[in-house]
PDB file of C-alpha atoms in Angstrom:
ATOM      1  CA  UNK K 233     108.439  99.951 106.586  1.00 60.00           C
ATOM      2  CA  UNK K 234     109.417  97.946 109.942  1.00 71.00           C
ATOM      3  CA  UNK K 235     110.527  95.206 111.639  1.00 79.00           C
ATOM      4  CA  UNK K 236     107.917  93.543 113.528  1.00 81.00           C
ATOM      5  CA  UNK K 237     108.270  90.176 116.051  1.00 86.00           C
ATOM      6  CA  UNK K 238     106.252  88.831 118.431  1.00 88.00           C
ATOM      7  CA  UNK K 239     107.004  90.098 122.163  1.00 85.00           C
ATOM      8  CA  UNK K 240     108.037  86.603 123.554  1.00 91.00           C
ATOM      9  CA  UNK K 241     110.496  86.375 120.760  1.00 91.00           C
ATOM     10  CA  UNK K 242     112.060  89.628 121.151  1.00 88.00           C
ATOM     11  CA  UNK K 243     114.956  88.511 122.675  1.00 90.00           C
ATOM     12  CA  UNK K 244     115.924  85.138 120.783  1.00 94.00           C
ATOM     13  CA  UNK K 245     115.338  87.516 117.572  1.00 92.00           C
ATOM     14  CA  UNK K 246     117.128  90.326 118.211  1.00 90.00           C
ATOM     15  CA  UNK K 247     120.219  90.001 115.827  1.00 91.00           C
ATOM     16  CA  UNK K 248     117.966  88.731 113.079  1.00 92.00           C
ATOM     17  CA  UNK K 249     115.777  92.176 113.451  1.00 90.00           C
ATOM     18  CA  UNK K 250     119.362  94.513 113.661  1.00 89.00           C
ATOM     19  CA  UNK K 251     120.416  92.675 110.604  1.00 91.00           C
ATOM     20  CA  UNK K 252     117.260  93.022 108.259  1.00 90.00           C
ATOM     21  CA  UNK K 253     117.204  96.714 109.882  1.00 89.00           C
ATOM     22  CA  UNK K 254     120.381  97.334 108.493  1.00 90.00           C
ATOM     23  CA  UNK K 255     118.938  95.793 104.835  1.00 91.00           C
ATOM     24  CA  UNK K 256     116.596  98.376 104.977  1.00 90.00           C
ATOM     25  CA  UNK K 257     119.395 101.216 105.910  1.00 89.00           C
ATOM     26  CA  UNK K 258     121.339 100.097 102.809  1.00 92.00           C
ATOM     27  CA  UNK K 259     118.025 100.034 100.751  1.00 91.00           C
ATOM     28  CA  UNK K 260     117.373 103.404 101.154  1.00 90.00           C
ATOM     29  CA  UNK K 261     120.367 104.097 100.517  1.00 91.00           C
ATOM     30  CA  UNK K 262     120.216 102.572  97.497  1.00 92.00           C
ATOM     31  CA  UNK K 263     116.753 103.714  96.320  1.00 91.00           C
ATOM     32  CA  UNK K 264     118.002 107.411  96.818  1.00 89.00           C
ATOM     33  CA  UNK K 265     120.428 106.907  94.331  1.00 91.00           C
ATOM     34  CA  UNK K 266     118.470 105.371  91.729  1.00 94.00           C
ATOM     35  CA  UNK K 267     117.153 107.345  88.763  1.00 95.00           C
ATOM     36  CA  UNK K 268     113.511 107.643  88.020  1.00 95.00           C
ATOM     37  CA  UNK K 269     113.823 105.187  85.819  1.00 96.00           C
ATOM     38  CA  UNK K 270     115.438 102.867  87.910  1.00 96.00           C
ATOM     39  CA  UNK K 271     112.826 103.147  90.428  1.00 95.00           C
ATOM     40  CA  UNK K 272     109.836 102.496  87.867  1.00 96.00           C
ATOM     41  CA  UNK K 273     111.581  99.787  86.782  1.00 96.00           C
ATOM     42  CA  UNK K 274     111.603  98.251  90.222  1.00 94.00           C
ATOM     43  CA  UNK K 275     107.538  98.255  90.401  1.00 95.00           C
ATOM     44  CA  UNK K 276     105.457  95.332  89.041  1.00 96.00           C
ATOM     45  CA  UNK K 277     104.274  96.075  85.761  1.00 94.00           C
ATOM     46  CA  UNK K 278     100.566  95.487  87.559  1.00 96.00           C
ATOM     47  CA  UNK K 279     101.805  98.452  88.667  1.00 95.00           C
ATOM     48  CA  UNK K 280     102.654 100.617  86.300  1.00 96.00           C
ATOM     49  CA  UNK K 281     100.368  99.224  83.341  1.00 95.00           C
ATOM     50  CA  UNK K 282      98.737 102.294  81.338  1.00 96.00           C
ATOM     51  CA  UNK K 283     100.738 104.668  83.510  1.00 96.00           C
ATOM     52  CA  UNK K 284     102.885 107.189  81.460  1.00 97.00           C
ATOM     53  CA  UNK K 285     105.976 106.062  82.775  1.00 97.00           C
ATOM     54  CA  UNK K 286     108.230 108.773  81.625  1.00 97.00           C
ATOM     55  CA  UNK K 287     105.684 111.019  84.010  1.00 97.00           C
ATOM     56  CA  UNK K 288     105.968 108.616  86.599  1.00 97.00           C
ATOM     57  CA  UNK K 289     109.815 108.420  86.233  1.00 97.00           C
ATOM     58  CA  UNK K 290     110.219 112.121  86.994  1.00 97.00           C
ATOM     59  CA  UNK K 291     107.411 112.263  89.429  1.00 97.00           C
ATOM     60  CA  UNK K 292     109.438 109.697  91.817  1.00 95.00           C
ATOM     61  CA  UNK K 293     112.760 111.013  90.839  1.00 94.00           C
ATOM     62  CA  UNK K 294     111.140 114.801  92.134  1.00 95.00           C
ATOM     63  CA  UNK K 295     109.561 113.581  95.520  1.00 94.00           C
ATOM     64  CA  UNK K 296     111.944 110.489  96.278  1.00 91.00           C
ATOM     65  CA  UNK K 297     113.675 112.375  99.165  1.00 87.00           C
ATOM     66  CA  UNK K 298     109.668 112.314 100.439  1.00 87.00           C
ATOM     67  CA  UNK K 299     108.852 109.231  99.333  1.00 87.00           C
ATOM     68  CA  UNK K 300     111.649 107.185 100.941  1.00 86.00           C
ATOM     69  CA  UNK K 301     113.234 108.344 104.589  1.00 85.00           C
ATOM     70  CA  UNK K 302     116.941 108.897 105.004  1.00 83.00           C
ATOM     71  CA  UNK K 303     117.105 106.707 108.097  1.00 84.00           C
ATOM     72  CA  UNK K 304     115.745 103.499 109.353  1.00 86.00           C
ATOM     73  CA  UNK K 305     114.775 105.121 112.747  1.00 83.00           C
ATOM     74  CA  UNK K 306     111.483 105.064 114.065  1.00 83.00           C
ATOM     75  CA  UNK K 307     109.213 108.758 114.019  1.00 82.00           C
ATOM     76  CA  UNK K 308     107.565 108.727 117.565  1.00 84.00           C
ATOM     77  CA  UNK K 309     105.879 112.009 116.362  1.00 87.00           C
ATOM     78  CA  UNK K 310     104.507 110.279 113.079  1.00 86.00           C
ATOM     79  CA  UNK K 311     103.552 107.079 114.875  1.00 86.00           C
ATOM     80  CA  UNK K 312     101.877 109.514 117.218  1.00 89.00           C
ATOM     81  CA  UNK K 313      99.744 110.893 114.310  1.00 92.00           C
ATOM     82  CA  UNK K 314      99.150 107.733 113.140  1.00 90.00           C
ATOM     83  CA  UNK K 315      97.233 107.060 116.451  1.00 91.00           C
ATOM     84  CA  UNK K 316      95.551 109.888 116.498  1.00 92.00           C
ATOM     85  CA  UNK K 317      94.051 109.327 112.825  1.00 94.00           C
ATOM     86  CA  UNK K 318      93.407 105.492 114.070  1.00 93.00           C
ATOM     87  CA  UNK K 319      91.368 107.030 116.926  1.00 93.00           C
ATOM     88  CA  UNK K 320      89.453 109.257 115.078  1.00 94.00           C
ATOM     89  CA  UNK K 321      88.504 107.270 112.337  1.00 95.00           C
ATOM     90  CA  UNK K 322      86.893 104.722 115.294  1.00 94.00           C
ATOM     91  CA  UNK K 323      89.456 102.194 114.694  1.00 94.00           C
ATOM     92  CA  UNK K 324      91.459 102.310 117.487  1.00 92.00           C
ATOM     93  CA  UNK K 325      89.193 103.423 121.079  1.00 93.00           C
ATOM     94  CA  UNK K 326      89.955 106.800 122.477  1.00 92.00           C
ATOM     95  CA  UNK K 327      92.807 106.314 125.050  1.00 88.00           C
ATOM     96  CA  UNK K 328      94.687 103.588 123.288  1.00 86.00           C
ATOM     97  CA  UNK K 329      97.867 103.974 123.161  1.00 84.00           C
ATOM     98  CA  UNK K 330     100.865 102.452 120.934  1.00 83.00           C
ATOM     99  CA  UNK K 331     103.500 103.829 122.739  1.00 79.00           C
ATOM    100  CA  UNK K 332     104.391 100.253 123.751  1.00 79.00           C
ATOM    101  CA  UNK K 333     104.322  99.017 120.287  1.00 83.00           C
ATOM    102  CA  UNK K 334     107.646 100.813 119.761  1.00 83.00           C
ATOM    103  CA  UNK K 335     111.149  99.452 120.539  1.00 81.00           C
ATOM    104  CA  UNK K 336     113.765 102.385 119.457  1.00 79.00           C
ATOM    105  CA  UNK K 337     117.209 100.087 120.453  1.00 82.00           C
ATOM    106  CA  UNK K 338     116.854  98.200 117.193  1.00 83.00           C
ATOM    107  CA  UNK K 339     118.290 100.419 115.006  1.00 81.00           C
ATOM    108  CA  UNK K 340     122.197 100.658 115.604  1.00 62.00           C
ATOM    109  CA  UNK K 341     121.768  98.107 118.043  1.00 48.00           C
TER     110      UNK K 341
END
């Protein structure tokens, strides 16, 4: 989940990119709060066909709180292992660096 914009649009786009990060805040807000049900409902039946979906109901209702974050805010130590599993699997070169990539005044901005 993110937010992304081209660099020479930063700027002119900021507001848009606070507002849709705050439709995200008040998502996961709202998919914490939905019952397993609720939540299988929400996925394309493509999804879900030939799925026991009372299983699948209680498996998302049991990991939700892993399955969807609490906050919008970005995980420099996740994005960090991100890179690292980029760099190993030879699809990013050793050295690179997304640290960059990252703009953390976004979020409550």
């Amino acid at each position: 989940m993110g937010v992304a914009v081209r660099a020479n649009e930063m700027e002119a786009r900021r507001a848009e990119m606070v507002a849709l990060t705050q439709a995200l805040a008040d998502a996961l807000k709202a998919l914490r709060a939905m019952s397993g049900d609720q939540l299988v409902a929400a996925f394309p039946k493509e999804m879900t066909t030939g799925l026991d979906l009372k299983e699948f109901s209680e498996i998302l209702a049991r990991h939700r709180d892993a399955l969807y974050p609490e906050t919008v805010g970005i995980d420099l130590e996740a994005a960090k292992r991100v890179e690292r599993s980029l760099i190993t699997g030879g699809l990013i070169k050793p050295g690179a660096s997304m640290a960059g990539l990252h703009d953390t005044t976004i979020v409550g901005g």
